[in-house]
mmCIF file of C-alpha atoms in Angstrom:
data_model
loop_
_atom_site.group_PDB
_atom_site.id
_atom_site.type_symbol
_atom_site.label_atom_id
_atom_site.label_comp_id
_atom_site.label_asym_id
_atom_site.label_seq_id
_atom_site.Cartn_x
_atom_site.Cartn_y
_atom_site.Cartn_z
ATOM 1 C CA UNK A 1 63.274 111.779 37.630
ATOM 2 C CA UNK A 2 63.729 115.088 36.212
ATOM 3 C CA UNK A 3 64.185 115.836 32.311
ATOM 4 C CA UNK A 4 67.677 115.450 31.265
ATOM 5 C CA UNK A 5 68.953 113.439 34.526
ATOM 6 C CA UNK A 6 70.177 110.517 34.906
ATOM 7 C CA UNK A 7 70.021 110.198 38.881
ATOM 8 C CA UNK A 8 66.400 109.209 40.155
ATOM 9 C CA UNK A 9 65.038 112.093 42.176
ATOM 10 C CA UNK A 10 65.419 112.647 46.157
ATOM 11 C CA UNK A 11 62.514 112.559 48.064
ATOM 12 C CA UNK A 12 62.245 114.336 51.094
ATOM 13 C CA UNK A 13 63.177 112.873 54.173
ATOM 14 C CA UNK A 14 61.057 113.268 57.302
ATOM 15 C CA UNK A 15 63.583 113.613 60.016
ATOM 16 C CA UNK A 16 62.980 111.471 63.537
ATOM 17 C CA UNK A 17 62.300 113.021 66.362
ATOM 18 C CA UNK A 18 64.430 111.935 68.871
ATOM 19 C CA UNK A 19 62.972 111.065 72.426
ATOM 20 C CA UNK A 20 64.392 113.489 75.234
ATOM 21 C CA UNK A 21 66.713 112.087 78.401
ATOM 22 C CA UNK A 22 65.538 110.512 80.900
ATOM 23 C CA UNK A 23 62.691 108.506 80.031
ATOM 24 C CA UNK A 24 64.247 104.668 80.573
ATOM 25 C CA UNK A 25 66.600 104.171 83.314
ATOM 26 C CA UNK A 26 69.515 103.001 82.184
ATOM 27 C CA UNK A 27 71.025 101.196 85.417
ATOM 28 C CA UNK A 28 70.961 97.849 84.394
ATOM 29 C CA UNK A 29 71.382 96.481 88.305
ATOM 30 C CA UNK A 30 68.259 97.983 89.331
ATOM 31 C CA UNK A 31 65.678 95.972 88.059
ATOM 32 C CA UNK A 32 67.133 92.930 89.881
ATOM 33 C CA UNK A 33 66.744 95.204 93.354
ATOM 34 C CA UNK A 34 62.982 96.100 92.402
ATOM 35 C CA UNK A 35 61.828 92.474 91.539
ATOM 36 C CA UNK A 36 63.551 90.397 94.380
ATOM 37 C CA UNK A 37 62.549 91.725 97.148
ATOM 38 C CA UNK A 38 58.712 92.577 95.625
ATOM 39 C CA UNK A 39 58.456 89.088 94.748
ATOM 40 C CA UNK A 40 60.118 87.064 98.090
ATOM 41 C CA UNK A 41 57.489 89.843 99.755
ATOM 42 C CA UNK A 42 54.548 88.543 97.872
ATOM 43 C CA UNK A 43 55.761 85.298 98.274
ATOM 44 C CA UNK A 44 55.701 84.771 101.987
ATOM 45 C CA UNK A 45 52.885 86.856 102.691
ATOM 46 C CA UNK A 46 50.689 85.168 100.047
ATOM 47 C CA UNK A 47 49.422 86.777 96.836
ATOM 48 C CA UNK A 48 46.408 89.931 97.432
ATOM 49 C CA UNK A 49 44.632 91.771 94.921
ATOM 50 C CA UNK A 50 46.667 94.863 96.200
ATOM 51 C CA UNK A 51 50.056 93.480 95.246
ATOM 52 C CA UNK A 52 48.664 94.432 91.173
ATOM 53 C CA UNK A 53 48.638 98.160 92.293
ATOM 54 C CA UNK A 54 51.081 98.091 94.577
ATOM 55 C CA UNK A 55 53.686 96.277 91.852
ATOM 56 C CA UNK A 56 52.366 99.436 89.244
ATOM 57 C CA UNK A 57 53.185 101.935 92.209
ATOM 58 C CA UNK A 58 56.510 100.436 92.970
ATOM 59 C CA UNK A 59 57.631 100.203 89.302
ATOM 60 C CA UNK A 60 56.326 103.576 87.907
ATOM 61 C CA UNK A 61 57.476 105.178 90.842
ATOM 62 C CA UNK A 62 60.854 104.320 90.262
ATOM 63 C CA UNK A 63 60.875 105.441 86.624
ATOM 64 C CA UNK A 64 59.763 108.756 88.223
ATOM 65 C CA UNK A 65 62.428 108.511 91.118
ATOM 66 C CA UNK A 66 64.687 108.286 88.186
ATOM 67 C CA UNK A 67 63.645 110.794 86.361
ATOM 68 C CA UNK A 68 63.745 113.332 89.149
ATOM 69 C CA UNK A 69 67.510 112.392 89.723
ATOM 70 C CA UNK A 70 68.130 113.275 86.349
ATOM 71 C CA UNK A 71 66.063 116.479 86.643
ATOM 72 C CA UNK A 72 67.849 118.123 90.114
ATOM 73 C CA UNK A 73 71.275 116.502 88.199
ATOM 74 C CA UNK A 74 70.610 119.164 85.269
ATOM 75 C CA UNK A 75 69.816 121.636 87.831
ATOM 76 C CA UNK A 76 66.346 122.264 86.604
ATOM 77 C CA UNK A 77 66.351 122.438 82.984
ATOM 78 C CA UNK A 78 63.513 122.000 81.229
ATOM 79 C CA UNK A 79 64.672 119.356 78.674
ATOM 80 C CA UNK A 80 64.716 117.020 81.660
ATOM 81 C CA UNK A 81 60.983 117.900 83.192
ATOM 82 C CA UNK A 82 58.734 116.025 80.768
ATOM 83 C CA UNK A 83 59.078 112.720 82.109
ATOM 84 C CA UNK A 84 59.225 113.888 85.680
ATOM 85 C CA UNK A 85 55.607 115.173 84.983
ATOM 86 C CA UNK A 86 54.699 111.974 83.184
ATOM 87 C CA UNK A 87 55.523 109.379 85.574
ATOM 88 C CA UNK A 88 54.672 111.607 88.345
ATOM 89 C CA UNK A 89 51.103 111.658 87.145
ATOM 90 C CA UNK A 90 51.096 108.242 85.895
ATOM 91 C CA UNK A 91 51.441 107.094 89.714
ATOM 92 C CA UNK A 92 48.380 108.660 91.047
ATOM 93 C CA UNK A 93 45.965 105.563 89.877
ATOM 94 C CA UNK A 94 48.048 102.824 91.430
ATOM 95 C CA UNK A 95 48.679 105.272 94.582
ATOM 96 C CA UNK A 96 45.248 106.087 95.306
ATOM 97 C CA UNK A 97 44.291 102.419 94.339
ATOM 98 C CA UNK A 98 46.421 100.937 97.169
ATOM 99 C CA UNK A 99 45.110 103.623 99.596
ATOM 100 C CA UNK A 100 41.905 102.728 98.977
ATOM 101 C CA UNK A 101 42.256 98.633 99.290
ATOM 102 C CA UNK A 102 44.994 99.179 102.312
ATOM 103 C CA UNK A 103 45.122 102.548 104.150
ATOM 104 C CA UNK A 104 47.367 101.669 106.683
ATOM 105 C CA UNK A 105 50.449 101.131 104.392
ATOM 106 C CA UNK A 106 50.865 104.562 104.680
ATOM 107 C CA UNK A 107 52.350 103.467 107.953
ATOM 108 C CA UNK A 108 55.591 102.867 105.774
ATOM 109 C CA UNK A 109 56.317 106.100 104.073
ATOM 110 C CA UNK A 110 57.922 107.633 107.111
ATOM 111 C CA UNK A 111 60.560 104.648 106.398
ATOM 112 C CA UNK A 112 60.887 105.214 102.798
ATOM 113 C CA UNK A 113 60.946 109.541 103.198
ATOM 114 C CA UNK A 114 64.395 110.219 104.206
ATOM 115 C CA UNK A 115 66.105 107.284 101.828
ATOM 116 C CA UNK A 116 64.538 108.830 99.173
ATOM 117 C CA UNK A 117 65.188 112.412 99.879
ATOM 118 C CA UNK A 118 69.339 111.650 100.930
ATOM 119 C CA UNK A 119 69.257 109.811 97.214
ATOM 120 C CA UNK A 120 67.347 112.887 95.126
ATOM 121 C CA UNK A 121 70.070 115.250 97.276
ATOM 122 C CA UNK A 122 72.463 113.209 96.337
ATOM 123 C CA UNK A 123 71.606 113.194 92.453
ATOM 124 C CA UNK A 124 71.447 117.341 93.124
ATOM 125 C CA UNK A 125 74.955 117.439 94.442
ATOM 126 C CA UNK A 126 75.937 115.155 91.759
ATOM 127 C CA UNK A 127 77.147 112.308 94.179
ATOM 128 C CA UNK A 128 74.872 109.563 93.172
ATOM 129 C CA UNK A 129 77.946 107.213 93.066
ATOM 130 C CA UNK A 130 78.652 107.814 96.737
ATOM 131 C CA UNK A 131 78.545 105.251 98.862
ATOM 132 C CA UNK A 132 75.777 107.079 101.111
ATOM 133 C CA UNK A 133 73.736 107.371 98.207
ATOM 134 C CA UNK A 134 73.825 103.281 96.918
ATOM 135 C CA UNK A 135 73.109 102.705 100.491
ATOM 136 C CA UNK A 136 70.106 104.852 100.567
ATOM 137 C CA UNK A 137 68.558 103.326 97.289
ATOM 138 C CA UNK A 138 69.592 99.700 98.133
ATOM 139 C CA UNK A 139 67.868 99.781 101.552
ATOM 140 C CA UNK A 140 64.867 101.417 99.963
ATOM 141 C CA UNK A 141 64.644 98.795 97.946
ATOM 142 C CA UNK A 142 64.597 95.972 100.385
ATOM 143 C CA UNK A 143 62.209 97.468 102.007
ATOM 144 C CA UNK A 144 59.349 96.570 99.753
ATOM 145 C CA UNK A 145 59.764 93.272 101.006
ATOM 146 C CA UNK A 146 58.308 93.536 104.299
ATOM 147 C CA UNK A 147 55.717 96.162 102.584
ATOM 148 C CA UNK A 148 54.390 93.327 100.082
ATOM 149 C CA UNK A 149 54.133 90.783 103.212
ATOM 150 C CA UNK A 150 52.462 92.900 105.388
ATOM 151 C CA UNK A 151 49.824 94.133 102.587
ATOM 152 C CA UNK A 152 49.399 89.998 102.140
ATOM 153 C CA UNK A 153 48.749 89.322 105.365
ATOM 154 C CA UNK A 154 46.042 91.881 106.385
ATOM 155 C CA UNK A 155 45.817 95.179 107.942
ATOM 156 C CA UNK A 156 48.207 94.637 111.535
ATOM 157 C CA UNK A 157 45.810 95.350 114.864
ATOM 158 C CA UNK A 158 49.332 97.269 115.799
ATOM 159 C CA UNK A 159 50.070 101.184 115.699
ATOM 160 C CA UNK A 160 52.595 100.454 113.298
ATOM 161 C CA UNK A 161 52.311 97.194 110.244
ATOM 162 C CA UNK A 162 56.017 95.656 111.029
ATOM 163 C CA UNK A 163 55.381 94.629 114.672
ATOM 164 C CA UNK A 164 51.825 92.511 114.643
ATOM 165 C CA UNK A 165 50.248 89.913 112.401
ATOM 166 C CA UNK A 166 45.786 89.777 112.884
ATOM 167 C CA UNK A 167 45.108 86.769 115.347
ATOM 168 C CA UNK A 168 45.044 83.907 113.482
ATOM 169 C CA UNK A 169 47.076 85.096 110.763
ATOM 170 C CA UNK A 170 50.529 83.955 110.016
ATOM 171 C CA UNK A 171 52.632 84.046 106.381
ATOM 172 C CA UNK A 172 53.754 81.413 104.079
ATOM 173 C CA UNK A 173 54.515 77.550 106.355
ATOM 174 C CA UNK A 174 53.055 79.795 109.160
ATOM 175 C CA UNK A 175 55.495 82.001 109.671
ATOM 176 C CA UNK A 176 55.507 85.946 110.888
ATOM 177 C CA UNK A 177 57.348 88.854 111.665
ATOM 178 C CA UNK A 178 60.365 87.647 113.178
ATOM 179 C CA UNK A 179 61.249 85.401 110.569
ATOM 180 C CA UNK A 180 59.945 87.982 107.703
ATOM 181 C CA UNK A 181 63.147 90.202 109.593
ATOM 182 C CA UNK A 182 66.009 87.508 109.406
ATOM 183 C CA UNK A 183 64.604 86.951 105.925
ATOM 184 C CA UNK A 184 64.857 90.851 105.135
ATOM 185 C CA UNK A 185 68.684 90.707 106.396
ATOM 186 C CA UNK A 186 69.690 88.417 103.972
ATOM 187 C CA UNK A 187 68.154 89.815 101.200
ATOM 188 C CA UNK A 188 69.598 93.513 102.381
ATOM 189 C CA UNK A 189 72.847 91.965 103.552
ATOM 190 C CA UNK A 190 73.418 90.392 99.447
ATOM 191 C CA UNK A 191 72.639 94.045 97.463
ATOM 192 C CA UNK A 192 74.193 95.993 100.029
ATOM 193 C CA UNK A 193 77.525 93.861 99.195
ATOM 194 C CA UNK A 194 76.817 94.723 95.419
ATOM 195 C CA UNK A 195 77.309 97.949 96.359
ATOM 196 C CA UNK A 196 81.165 97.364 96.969
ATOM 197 C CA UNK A 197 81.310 94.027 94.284
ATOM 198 C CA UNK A 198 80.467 96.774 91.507
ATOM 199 C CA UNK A 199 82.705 98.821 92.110
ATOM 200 C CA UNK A 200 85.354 96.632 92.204
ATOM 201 C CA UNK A 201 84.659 95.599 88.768
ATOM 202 C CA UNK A 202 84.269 98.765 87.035
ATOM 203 C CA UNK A 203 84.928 102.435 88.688
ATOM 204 C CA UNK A 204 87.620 100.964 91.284
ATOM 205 C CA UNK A 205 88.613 97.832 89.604
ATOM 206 C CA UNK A 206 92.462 97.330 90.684
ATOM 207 C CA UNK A 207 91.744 99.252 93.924
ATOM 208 C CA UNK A 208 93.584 96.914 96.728
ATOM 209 C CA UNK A 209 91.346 98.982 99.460
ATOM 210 C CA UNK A 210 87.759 97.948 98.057
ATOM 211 C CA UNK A 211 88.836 94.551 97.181
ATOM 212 C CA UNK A 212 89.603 93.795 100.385
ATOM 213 C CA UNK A 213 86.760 96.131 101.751
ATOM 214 C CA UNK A 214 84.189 93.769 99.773
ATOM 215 C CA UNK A 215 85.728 90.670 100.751
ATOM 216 C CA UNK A 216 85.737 91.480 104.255
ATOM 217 C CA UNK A 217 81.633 92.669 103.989
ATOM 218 C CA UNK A 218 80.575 89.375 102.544
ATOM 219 C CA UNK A 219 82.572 87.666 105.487
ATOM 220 C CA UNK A 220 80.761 89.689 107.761
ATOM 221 C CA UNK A 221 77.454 89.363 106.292
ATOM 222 C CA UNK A 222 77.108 85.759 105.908
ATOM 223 C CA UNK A 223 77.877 85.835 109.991
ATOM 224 C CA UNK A 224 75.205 88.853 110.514
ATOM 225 C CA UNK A 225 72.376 86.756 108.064
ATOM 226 C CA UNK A 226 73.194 83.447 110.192
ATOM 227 C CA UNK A 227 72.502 84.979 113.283
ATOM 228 C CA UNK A 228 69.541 86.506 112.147
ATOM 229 C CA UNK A 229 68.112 83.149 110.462
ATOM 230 C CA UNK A 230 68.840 81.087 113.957
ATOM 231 C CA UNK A 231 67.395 84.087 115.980
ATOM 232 C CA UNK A 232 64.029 83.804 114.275
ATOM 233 C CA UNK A 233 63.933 80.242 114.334
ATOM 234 C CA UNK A 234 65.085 78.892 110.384
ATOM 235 C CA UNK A 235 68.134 77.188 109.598
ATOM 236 C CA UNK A 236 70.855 79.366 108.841
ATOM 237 C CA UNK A 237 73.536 76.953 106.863
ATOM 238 C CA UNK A 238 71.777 77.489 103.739
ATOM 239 C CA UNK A 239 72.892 81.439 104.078
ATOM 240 C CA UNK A 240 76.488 80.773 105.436
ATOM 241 C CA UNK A 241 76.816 78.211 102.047
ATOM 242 C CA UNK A 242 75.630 81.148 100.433
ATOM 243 C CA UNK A 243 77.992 84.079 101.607
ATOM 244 C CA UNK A 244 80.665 81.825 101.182
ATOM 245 C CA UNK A 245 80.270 81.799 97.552
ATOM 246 C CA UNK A 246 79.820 85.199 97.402
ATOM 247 C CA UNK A 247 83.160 85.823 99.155
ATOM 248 C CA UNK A 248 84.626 83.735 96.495
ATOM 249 C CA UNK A 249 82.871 85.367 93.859
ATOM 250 C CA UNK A 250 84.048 88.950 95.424
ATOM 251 C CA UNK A 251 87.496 87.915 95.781
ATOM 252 C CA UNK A 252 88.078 86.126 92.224
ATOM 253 C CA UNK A 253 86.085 87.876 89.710
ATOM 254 C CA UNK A 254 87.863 91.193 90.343
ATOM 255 C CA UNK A 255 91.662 89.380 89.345
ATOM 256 C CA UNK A 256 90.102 88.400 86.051
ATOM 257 C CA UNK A 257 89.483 89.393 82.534
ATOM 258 C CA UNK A 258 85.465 89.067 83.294
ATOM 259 C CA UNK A 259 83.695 91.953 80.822
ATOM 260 C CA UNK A 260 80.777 93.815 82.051
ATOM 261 C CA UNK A 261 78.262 92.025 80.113
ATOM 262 C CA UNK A 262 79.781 88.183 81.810
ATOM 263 C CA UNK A 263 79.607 89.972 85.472
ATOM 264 C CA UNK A 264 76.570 91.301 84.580
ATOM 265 C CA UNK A 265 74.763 87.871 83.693
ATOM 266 C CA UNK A 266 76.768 86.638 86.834
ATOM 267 C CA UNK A 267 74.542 89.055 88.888
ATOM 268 C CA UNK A 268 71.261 88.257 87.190
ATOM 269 C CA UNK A 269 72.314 84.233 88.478
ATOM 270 C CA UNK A 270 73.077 85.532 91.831
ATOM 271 C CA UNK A 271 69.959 87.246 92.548
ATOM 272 C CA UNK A 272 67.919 84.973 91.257
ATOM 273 C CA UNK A 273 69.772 82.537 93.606
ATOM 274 C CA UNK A 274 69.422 84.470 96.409
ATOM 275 C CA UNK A 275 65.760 84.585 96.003
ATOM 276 C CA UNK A 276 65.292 80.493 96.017
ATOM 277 C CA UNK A 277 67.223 80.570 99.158
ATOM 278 C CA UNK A 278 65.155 82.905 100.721
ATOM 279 C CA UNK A 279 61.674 81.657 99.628
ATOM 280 C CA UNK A 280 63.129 78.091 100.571
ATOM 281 C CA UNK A 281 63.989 79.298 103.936
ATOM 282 C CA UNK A 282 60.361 79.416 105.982
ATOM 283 C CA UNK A 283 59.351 75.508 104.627
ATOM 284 C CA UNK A 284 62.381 75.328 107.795
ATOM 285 C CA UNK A 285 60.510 77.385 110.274
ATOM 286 C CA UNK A 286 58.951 74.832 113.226
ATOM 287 C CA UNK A 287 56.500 76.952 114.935
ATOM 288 C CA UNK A 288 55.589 74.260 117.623
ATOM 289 C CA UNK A 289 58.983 73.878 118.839
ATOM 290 C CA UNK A 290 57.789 77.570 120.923
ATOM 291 C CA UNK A 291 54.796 76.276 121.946
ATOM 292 C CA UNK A 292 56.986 73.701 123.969
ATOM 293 C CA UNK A 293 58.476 73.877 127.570
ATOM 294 C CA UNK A 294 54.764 72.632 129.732
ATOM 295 C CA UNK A 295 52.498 75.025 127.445
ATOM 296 C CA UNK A 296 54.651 78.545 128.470
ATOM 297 C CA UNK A 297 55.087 78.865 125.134
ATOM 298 C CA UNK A 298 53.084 80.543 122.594
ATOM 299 C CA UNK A 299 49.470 79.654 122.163
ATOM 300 C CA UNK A 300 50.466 76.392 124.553
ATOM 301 C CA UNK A 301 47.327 75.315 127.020
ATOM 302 C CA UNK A 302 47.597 74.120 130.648
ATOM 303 C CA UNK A 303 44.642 72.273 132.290
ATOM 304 C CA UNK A 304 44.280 72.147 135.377
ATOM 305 C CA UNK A 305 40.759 71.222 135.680
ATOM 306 C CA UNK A 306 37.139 73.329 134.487
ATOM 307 C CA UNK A 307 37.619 76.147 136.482
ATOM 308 C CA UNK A 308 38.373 79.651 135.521
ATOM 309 C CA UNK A 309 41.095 80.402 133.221
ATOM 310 C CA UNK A 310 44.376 81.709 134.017
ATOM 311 C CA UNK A 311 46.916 82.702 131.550
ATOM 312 C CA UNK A 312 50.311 81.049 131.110
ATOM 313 C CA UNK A 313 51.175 81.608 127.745
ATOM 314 C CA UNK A 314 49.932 83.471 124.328
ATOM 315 C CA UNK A 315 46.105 83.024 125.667
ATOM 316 C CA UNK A 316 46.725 79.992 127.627
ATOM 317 C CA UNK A 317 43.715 78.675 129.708
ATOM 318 C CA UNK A 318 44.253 76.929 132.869
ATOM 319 C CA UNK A 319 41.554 75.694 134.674
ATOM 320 C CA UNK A 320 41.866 75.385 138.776
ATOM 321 C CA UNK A 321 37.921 74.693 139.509
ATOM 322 C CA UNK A 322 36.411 71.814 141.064
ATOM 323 C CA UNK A 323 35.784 68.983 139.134
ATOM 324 C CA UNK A 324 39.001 68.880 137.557
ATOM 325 C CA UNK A 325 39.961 65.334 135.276
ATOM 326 C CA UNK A 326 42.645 65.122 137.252
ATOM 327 C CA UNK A 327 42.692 64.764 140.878
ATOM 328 C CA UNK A 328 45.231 67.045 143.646
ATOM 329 C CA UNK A 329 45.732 64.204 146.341
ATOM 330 C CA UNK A 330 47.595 61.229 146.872
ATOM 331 C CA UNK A 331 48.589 59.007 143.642
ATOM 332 C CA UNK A 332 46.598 61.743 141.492
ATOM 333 C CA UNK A 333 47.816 60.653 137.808
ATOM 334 C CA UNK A 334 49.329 62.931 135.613
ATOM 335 C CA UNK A 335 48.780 63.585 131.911
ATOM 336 C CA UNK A 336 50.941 64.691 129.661
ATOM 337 C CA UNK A 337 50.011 65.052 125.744
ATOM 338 C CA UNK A 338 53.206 65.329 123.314
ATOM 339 C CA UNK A 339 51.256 65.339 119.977
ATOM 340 C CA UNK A 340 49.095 69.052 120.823
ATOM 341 C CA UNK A 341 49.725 72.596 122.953
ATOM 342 C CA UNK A 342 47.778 70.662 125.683
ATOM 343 C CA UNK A 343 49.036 69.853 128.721
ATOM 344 C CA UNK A 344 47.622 68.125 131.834
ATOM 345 C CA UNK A 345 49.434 68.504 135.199
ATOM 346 C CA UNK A 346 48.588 67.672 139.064
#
């Protein structure tokens, strides 16, 4: 206190510094779109030491996909450059990490190039809420599902990761690429449909066209994701129960009084829902019902006798030599063996 006052005296206060834009992404629905698809990938390709970079790649790199959006958005200014330089260095470890335990991921980035480019245009021309653009960043995404599986399962004998598993390999309950696809269109088919659900709730909320627009999508999607299940070979009620409620959801939610923090814990539920279904899905897959049909199916064996093999199937020997178990004339007996890949014919 000073002499002659009353008042105690002011000490100086330091002022804090506030942090500049564009260091946290503030789009709440994202995170759900970078963990699902990560983890079903993971998942059903069975835990590697390269997921731990690869997760650090795939989440740094989108705080410096964000930041770069933000950056062209401003046109360039230099308040908005820090954390573009930040994260951007801050994702050389984990990149040259997973190039160094897996190479041939690289296959991917042709995939991932253009999405990523038509979203950081988008963000110049200030039309990140476009519909091209949510499309762009939601199929990005999804995408690191099959990336996680295939850097699970082992470098792919293929030109190209998405097409081949090693011999011998196979994902989680033994299943491979064609089911890792049907898998892939359910999990794209569900955020893509957020896409329209959003904006139903908040920028077009009232908006007959988009209501009706969403509903119609999630009709069509649950039909699309059955397919796909029942193509590969997995049951494919579990995703029509599925769409179903999300065509309920899509067509009720938007009439009510629902605030964006309820819809917003409603999407956390559905995500999160989605994800059991799909990681539920392969324990479903029967991969000896295509090794059926007298061993022409895949890695299915027909004997014939010892002599020199002759492929009918995936690798299938058949053996025509002298000597044979079972005879060629008269009254030669047959074998047939329904509990293995092996069968016995005259």
């Amino acid at each position: 206190m000073t002499q002659g006052s009353t008042q105690p005296e002011r000490r100086p206060t330091r002022r804090r510094r506030r942090r500049g834009p564009g260091w946290v992404p503030d789009q709440h629905g994202a995170w759900a779109m970078l963990a699902v698809p990560l983890l079903v990938g993971v998942f059903l390709g069975r835990p590697a030491w390269v997921h731990v970079p690869l997760a650090a790649l795939w989440f740094v790199g989108y705080f410096a996909f964000f930041a770069t959006g933000l950056w062209l958005k401003s046109r360039f200014k230099a308040r908005w450059w820090p954390p573009v330089r930040a994260y951007g260095i801050a994702t050389v470890v984990p990149a040259v990490a997973v190039l160094l335990l897996r190479p041939d991921l690289l296959a991917w980035v042709p995939l991932f190039a253009p999405l990523v480019a038509v979203s950081l245009w988008s963000s110049y021309r200030r039309s990140e809420r476009s519909l091209l653009n949510d499309g762009a960043t939601v199929l990005a995404a999804c995408l690191m599902m099959p990336v996680a599986f295939a850097a699970g399962t082992g470098p792919a004998p293929g030109a190209w990761p998405g097409g081949t598993l090693p011999d011998g390999v196979t994902g989680v309950a033994g299943i491979g690429w064609p089911q890792v696809w049907a898998l892939f269109v359910v999990v794209l088919a569900y955020f893509a449909g957020t896409i329209l659900y959003v904006k139903t709730l908040i920028r077009e909320r009232g908006e007959r066209s988009y209501l009706v627009a969403s509903i119609v999508y999630h009709l069509a999607a649950g039909v699309v994701a059955s397919a796909a299940l029942a193509a590969a070979g997995l049951v494919w009620w579990p995703a029509a129960v599925l769409f179903a409620g999300l065509t309920v959801r899509a067509s009720w939610v938007p009439r009510t009084e629902a605030t964006p923090m309820q819809f917003g814990m409603g999407e956390v539920a559905a995500s999160v829902l989605v994800m059991v279904v799909v990681l539920v899905l392969p324990t479903t897959y029967d991969g000896a019902g295509a090794g059926e049909a007298l061993g022409h199916g895949a890695g299915a064996r027909v004997e014939r006798g010892a002599g020199a093999p002759v492929g009918h199937g995936a690798g299938a020997p058949v053996g025509h030599g002298a000597g044979a178990p079972v005879g060629h004339g008269e009254g030669a007996p047959a074998a047939l063996r329904a509990d293995a890949t092996t069968v016995v014919v005259p």
